[in-house]
């Protein structure tokens, strides 16, 4: 039976790049049953809809969700992010954000495992004496043993499939409570994986190493906030955000996982046919890999690697990658 995929083109360049991703998947020979969902900033502007409970219930019966990008200039920051993306992560338990970074020319090949449902996403906070010279603002980070351990275990399992090296990144010298929880959990779980060599970097040091010598990394595991920072930097050192793919995973498959390019909706270039669809295409490959179609996923990655750098244009790039298959 064909896998049932929810498709959220979203806003701006989202529908353009997702269309190319679906084209390439079809060219790989994989048959998907797709269900289209009109969600994002434009939908919110029309009727106030963000993510209805009825849609969430439909999604629970899908095999995966393929998302382009969401957000429009007229919708205040945070509305769509919290109402759609974060709600999706919480409700579907997408507790792993996985970002691969491969740049063969510089021998860069590492993956970042980012905890995806805790930290500042679930943090407490508030404001007191708003707008006065004595204003106080607090923003906490929530970390649970359960949330940390399942992210760490996923990272160790991934390292076992790769070069068997895992680096934990945090700021244990300053964040003494959360850092201690991460450090103890990492060290305890590592005892079950003696084949995996481990290391630790402070987040600021990791930012330096990722620029100067990213070749040293195989798998990185980190918390939500540091993962957000490191993965954007990883995209910059491995070819740019136009090629940065990602997966929001529910590894237990109690619900569908979601796959999306890292870039935003880029409304300034929407409709011009110049957006780079490679990140969306590689995210589609990650989706196929997670669904058990490893051969097709590998072929798509290879087809992207063979892309002539002189080819530009959204449709033109999609056609070229499909032809490479």
Short mmCIF file of C-alpha atoms in Angstrom, two decimals:
data_model
loop_
_atom_site.label_atom_id
_atom_site.label_comp_id
_atom_site.label_asym_id
_atom_site.label_seq_id
_atom_site.Cartn_x
_atom_site.Cartn_y
_atom_site.Cartn_z
CA UNK A 1 0.00 0.00 0.00
CA UNK A 2 1.16 3.55 -0.76
CA UNK A 3 2.14 5.67 2.20
CA UNK A 4 -0.41 8.40 3.01
CA UNK A 5 1.31 11.77 3.28
CA UNK A 6 -0.17 15.05 4.46
CA UNK A 7 1.15 17.89 2.30
CA UNK A 8 1.25 21.43 3.70
CA UNK A 9 2.65 23.72 1.02
CA UNK A 10 2.09 26.69 3.29
CA UNK A 11 3.08 30.21 2.32
CA UNK A 12 5.46 32.07 0.02
CA UNK A 13 7.88 29.73 -1.72
CA UNK A 14 6.61 26.75 0.28
CA UNK A 15 4.21 25.38 -2.36
CA UNK A 16 6.82 25.93 -5.08
CA UNK A 17 9.57 23.90 -3.44
CA UNK A 18 7.26 21.16 -2.17
CA UNK A 19 5.92 20.70 -5.70
CA UNK A 20 9.47 19.98 -6.87
CA UNK A 21 10.03 17.63 -3.95
CA UNK A 22 6.96 15.60 -4.89
CA UNK A 23 8.08 15.59 -8.53
CA UNK A 24 11.44 14.08 -7.56
CA UNK A 25 9.83 11.49 -5.27
CA UNK A 26 7.58 10.43 -8.13
CA UNK A 27 10.59 10.20 -10.45
CA UNK A 28 12.27 7.88 -7.93
CA UNK A 29 9.48 5.38 -8.49
CA UNK A 30 7.87 5.74 -5.06
CA UNK A 31 4.09 5.99 -5.03
CA UNK A 32 2.62 8.25 -2.35
CA UNK A 33 -1.00 8.98 -1.56
CA UNK A 34 -1.06 12.69 -0.77
CA UNK A 35 -3.64 14.72 1.15
CA UNK A 36 -3.40 18.50 0.75
CA UNK A 37 -3.92 20.85 3.70
CA UNK A 38 -4.38 24.61 3.37
CA UNK A 39 -2.64 25.92 6.48
CA UNK A 40 -0.27 28.76 7.26
CA UNK A 41 -0.22 32.54 7.41
CA UNK A 42 -2.43 33.11 4.37
CA UNK A 43 -5.11 30.78 5.74
CA UNK A 44 -4.94 32.53 9.11
CA UNK A 45 -5.36 35.92 7.43
CA UNK A 46 -8.45 34.66 5.59
CA UNK A 47 -10.42 33.08 8.41
CA UNK A 48 -8.33 32.85 11.59
CA UNK A 49 -7.64 29.13 11.20
CA UNK A 50 -4.28 27.84 12.40
CA UNK A 51 -4.47 24.11 13.22
CA UNK A 52 -7.94 22.71 13.93
CA UNK A 53 -8.32 19.69 16.20
CA UNK A 54 -10.09 17.89 13.35
CA UNK A 55 -6.98 18.19 11.19
CA UNK A 56 -4.78 16.94 14.02
CA UNK A 57 -6.99 13.86 14.32
CA UNK A 58 -6.69 13.22 10.58
CA UNK A 59 -2.92 13.56 10.81
CA UNK A 60 -2.69 10.84 13.47
CA UNK A 61 -3.67 8.32 10.77
CA UNK A 62 -1.07 9.53 8.25
CA UNK A 63 2.37 8.05 7.69
CA UNK A 64 4.16 11.43 7.44
CA UNK A 65 3.70 15.16 6.88
CA UNK A 66 5.62 17.09 4.23
CA UNK A 67 5.72 20.84 4.90
CA UNK A 68 7.05 23.67 2.73
CA UNK A 69 7.18 26.82 4.83
CA UNK A 70 4.70 28.94 6.77
CA UNK A 71 4.48 32.59 7.68
CA UNK A 72 3.36 35.86 6.09
CA UNK A 73 4.48 39.42 6.80
CA UNK A 74 1.08 40.54 8.08
CA UNK A 75 0.83 37.87 10.78
CA UNK A 76 2.66 38.79 14.01
CA UNK A 77 5.72 36.63 14.79
CA UNK A 78 4.92 33.64 16.97
CA UNK A 79 1.28 33.20 16.00
CA UNK A 80 1.80 30.56 13.31
CA UNK A 81 4.95 29.19 14.89
CA UNK A 82 3.25 28.40 18.19
CA UNK A 83 -0.20 27.66 16.84
CA UNK A 84 0.92 25.34 14.04
CA UNK A 85 4.55 24.21 14.25
CA UNK A 86 4.94 23.91 18.02
CA UNK A 87 1.45 22.53 18.48
CA UNK A 88 2.28 19.88 15.89
CA UNK A 89 5.48 18.97 17.73
CA UNK A 90 3.72 18.68 21.09
CA UNK A 91 0.56 16.90 19.95
CA UNK A 92 2.31 14.40 17.65
CA UNK A 93 5.27 13.98 20.03
CA UNK A 94 7.88 14.97 17.46
CA UNK A 95 10.60 14.88 20.08
CA UNK A 96 13.62 14.63 17.77
CA UNK A 97 14.71 17.33 15.36
CA UNK A 98 17.28 15.75 13.05
CA UNK A 99 19.46 17.86 10.78
CA UNK A 100 22.05 16.30 8.44
CA UNK A 101 24.95 18.38 7.13
CA UNK A 102 26.87 17.00 4.17
CA UNK A 103 29.29 18.93 2.00
CA UNK A 104 31.48 16.37 0.15
CA UNK A 105 33.89 18.95 -1.26
CA UNK A 106 35.07 19.77 2.27
CA UNK A 107 34.52 16.27 3.69
CA UNK A 108 31.75 17.57 5.96
CA UNK A 109 29.31 14.87 7.06
CA UNK A 110 27.67 15.14 10.48
CA UNK A 111 24.18 15.13 11.97
CA UNK A 112 22.69 17.13 14.81
CA UNK A 113 20.10 15.57 17.11
CA UNK A 114 18.16 18.36 18.78
CA UNK A 115 15.64 17.75 21.57
CA UNK A 116 12.46 19.15 20.09
CA UNK A 117 9.68 19.48 22.68
CA UNK A 118 11.24 20.88 25.87
CA UNK A 119 13.66 23.66 26.78
CA UNK A 120 12.34 27.16 26.05
CA UNK A 121 9.43 25.67 24.09
CA UNK A 122 7.97 24.45 27.38
CA UNK A 123 9.62 27.08 29.57
CA UNK A 124 7.96 29.07 32.27
CA UNK A 125 8.27 32.83 32.29
CA UNK A 126 6.60 36.15 32.78
CA UNK A 127 6.95 39.90 33.07
CA UNK A 128 6.48 42.27 35.99
CA UNK A 129 6.20 46.07 35.97
CA UNK A 130 5.88 46.05 32.19
CA UNK A 131 6.94 49.28 30.50
CA UNK A 132 8.54 50.80 33.59
CA UNK A 133 12.23 51.40 34.34
CA UNK A 134 11.93 48.52 36.84
CA UNK A 135 10.57 45.97 34.37
CA UNK A 136 11.48 42.35 35.08
CA UNK A 137 11.30 39.58 32.48
CA UNK A 138 12.02 35.91 33.10
CA UNK A 139 12.15 33.02 30.63
CA UNK A 140 12.87 29.52 31.88
CA UNK A 141 13.89 26.26 30.24
CA UNK A 142 12.17 23.00 31.18
CA UNK A 143 14.20 19.79 30.93
CA UNK A 144 12.95 16.39 32.06
CA UNK A 145 14.90 13.17 32.54
CA UNK A 146 12.44 11.48 30.19
CA UNK A 147 12.87 14.09 27.45
CA UNK A 148 16.64 14.26 27.74
CA UNK A 149 17.16 10.51 27.89
CA UNK A 150 15.10 9.67 24.83
CA UNK A 151 16.97 12.29 22.78
CA UNK A 152 20.31 10.99 24.02
CA UNK A 153 19.38 7.38 23.29
CA UNK A 154 18.30 8.29 19.78
CA UNK A 155 21.66 9.99 19.24
CA UNK A 156 23.63 6.97 20.47
CA UNK A 157 21.64 4.67 18.18
CA UNK A 158 22.33 7.00 15.26
CA UNK A 159 26.04 7.10 16.09
CA UNK A 160 26.09 3.30 16.10
CA UNK A 161 24.84 3.37 12.49
CA UNK A 162 27.50 5.90 11.47
CA UNK A 163 31.11 6.43 12.59
CA UNK A 164 30.45 5.74 16.28
CA UNK A 165 31.35 9.14 17.63
CA UNK A 166 28.92 11.27 19.63
CA UNK A 167 29.46 14.80 20.98
CA UNK A 168 27.16 16.32 23.57
CA UNK A 169 26.88 20.12 23.38
CA UNK A 170 25.59 22.23 26.27
CA UNK A 171 26.76 24.97 28.66
CA UNK A 172 27.22 22.97 31.82
CA UNK A 173 29.55 25.51 33.41
CA UNK A 174 26.78 28.13 33.53
CA UNK A 175 23.49 26.24 33.28
CA UNK A 176 24.28 24.15 36.32
CA UNK A 177 20.87 22.51 36.82
CA UNK A 178 19.82 21.71 33.26
CA UNK A 179 23.43 21.07 32.28
CA UNK A 180 23.87 18.64 35.14
CA UNK A 181 20.77 16.70 34.07
CA UNK A 182 22.04 16.47 30.50
CA UNK A 183 25.57 15.56 31.59
CA UNK A 184 24.54 12.81 34.00
CA UNK A 185 22.03 11.34 31.57
CA UNK A 186 24.53 11.36 28.72
CA UNK A 187 27.20 9.65 30.81
CA UNK A 188 24.83 7.03 32.19
CA UNK A 189 23.43 6.10 28.77
CA UNK A 190 26.94 6.04 27.29
CA UNK A 191 27.75 3.03 29.50
CA UNK A 192 25.30 1.01 27.39
CA UNK A 193 27.17 1.95 24.20
CA UNK A 194 30.85 1.18 24.85
CA UNK A 195 31.49 1.08 21.08
CA UNK A 196 30.68 4.80 20.77
CA UNK A 197 33.43 7.31 21.47
CA UNK A 198 32.04 10.35 23.29
CA UNK A 199 33.03 13.99 23.67
CA UNK A 200 31.67 17.18 25.20
CA UNK A 201 31.75 20.78 23.89
CA UNK A 202 30.41 23.97 25.40
CA UNK A 203 28.03 25.55 22.88
CA UNK A 204 30.26 28.56 22.22
CA UNK A 205 33.25 26.29 21.58
CA UNK A 206 31.17 24.11 19.27
CA UNK A 207 30.31 27.19 17.19
CA UNK A 208 34.03 27.80 16.69
CA UNK A 209 34.82 24.16 15.88
CA UNK A 210 31.89 23.90 13.49
CA UNK A 211 33.39 26.72 11.42
CA UNK A 212 37.08 25.84 11.77
CA UNK A 213 36.98 22.02 11.72
CA UNK A 214 33.48 20.58 11.23
CA UNK A 215 35.10 17.37 9.96
CA UNK A 216 35.66 16.33 13.59
CA UNK A 217 31.93 15.77 14.13
CA UNK A 218 29.89 12.66 13.42
CA UNK A 219 26.75 13.02 15.58
CA UNK A 220 25.97 15.91 17.93
CA UNK A 221 23.22 15.78 20.57
CA UNK A 222 22.03 18.90 22.32
CA UNK A 223 19.05 20.65 23.86
CA UNK A 224 16.39 22.64 22.08
CA UNK A 225 17.89 26.13 22.22
CA UNK A 226 21.50 25.21 21.51
CA UNK A 227 20.29 22.90 18.76
CA UNK A 228 18.45 25.77 17.11
CA UNK A 229 21.65 27.81 17.03
CA UNK A 230 24.00 25.02 15.95
CA UNK A 231 21.80 23.74 13.15
CA UNK A 232 21.54 27.17 11.52
CA UNK A 233 25.31 27.47 11.72
CA UNK A 234 25.65 23.96 10.32
CA UNK A 235 23.58 24.98 7.33
CA UNK A 236 25.87 27.92 6.69
CA UNK A 237 29.06 25.83 6.74
CA UNK A 238 27.65 23.04 4.57
CA UNK A 239 26.33 24.83 1.52
CA UNK A 240 23.78 27.36 2.73
CA UNK A 241 20.20 27.34 3.92
CA UNK A 242 18.91 26.52 0.43
CA UNK A 243 20.18 22.97 0.87
CA UNK A 244 19.37 22.50 4.59
CA UNK A 245 16.86 19.71 5.20
CA UNK A 246 15.29 18.56 8.46
CA UNK A 247 13.08 15.98 10.09
CA UNK A 248 10.84 16.34 13.12
CA UNK A 249 10.61 12.74 14.24
CA UNK A 250 8.37 10.61 16.37
CA UNK A 251 10.77 7.63 16.42
CA UNK A 252 8.21 5.38 18.12
CA UNK A 253 5.81 6.04 15.22
CA UNK A 254 2.82 6.56 17.49
CA UNK A 255 2.03 9.39 15.10
CA UNK A 256 3.36 10.79 11.81
CA UNK A 257 6.74 12.49 11.60
CA UNK A 258 7.08 15.83 9.81
CA UNK A 259 9.71 16.75 7.21
CA UNK A 260 10.50 20.29 6.09
CA UNK A 261 13.23 22.47 4.59
CA UNK A 262 14.81 24.74 7.15
CA UNK A 263 14.33 27.97 5.22
CA UNK A 264 11.36 30.26 5.71
CA UNK A 265 8.57 31.25 3.34
CA UNK A 266 10.67 34.02 1.71
CA UNK A 267 7.70 36.13 0.55
CA UNK A 268 10.06 38.56 -1.19
CA UNK A 269 10.88 35.98 -3.88
CA UNK A 270 7.62 34.01 -3.94
CA UNK A 271 6.19 33.43 -7.39
CA UNK A 272 9.40 34.35 -9.19
CA UNK A 273 10.54 30.78 -9.79
CA UNK A 274 13.98 31.38 -8.31
CA UNK A 275 13.74 29.61 -4.94
CA UNK A 276 16.16 26.73 -4.45
CA UNK A 277 14.13 23.52 -3.94
CA UNK A 278 17.08 21.33 -2.92
CA UNK A 279 16.34 21.61 0.82
CA UNK A 280 12.75 20.51 0.23
CA UNK A 281 13.89 17.68 -2.04
CA UNK A 282 16.40 16.44 0.53
CA UNK A 283 13.73 16.67 3.23
CA UNK A 284 11.59 14.46 1.00
CA UNK A 285 14.48 11.99 0.86
CA UNK A 286 14.64 12.00 4.66
CA UNK A 287 10.92 11.25 4.70
CA UNK A 288 11.34 8.28 2.37
CA UNK A 289 14.24 6.96 4.45
CA UNK A 290 12.14 7.13 7.62
CA UNK A 291 9.29 5.33 5.84
CA UNK A 292 11.58 2.46 4.94
CA UNK A 293 12.35 3.46 1.34
CA UNK A 294 16.11 3.71 1.89
CA UNK A 295 17.08 2.89 -1.68
CA UNK A 296 14.96 5.66 -3.18
CA UNK A 297 16.13 8.08 -0.50
CA UNK A 298 19.79 7.36 -1.26
CA UNK A 299 19.21 7.76 -4.98
CA UNK A 300 17.60 11.17 -4.46
CA UNK A 301 20.53 12.34 -2.32
CA UNK A 302 22.96 11.17 -5.01
CA UNK A 303 20.90 12.93 -7.69
CA UNK A 304 21.10 16.17 -5.69
CA UNK A 305 24.87 15.77 -5.33
CA UNK A 306 25.18 15.43 -9.11
CA UNK A 307 23.29 18.67 -9.75
CA UNK A 308 25.12 21.01 -12.12
CA UNK A 309 25.78 24.15 -10.03
CA UNK A 310 25.11 26.25 -13.11
CA UNK A 311 21.44 25.27 -13.16
CA UNK A 312 19.13 27.82 -11.53
CA UNK A 313 15.39 28.23 -11.19
CA UNK A 314 12.98 26.29 -9.01
CA UNK A 315 11.44 24.13 -11.72
CA UNK A 316 14.70 23.79 -13.62
CA UNK A 317 16.53 22.44 -10.57
CA UNK A 318 13.68 20.05 -9.82
CA UNK A 319 13.70 18.80 -13.42
CA UNK A 320 17.47 18.32 -13.40
CA UNK A 321 17.42 16.30 -10.17
CA UNK A 322 14.54 14.18 -11.45
CA UNK A 323 16.52 13.56 -14.63
CA UNK A 324 19.58 12.55 -12.59
CA UNK A 325 17.52 9.72 -11.15
#
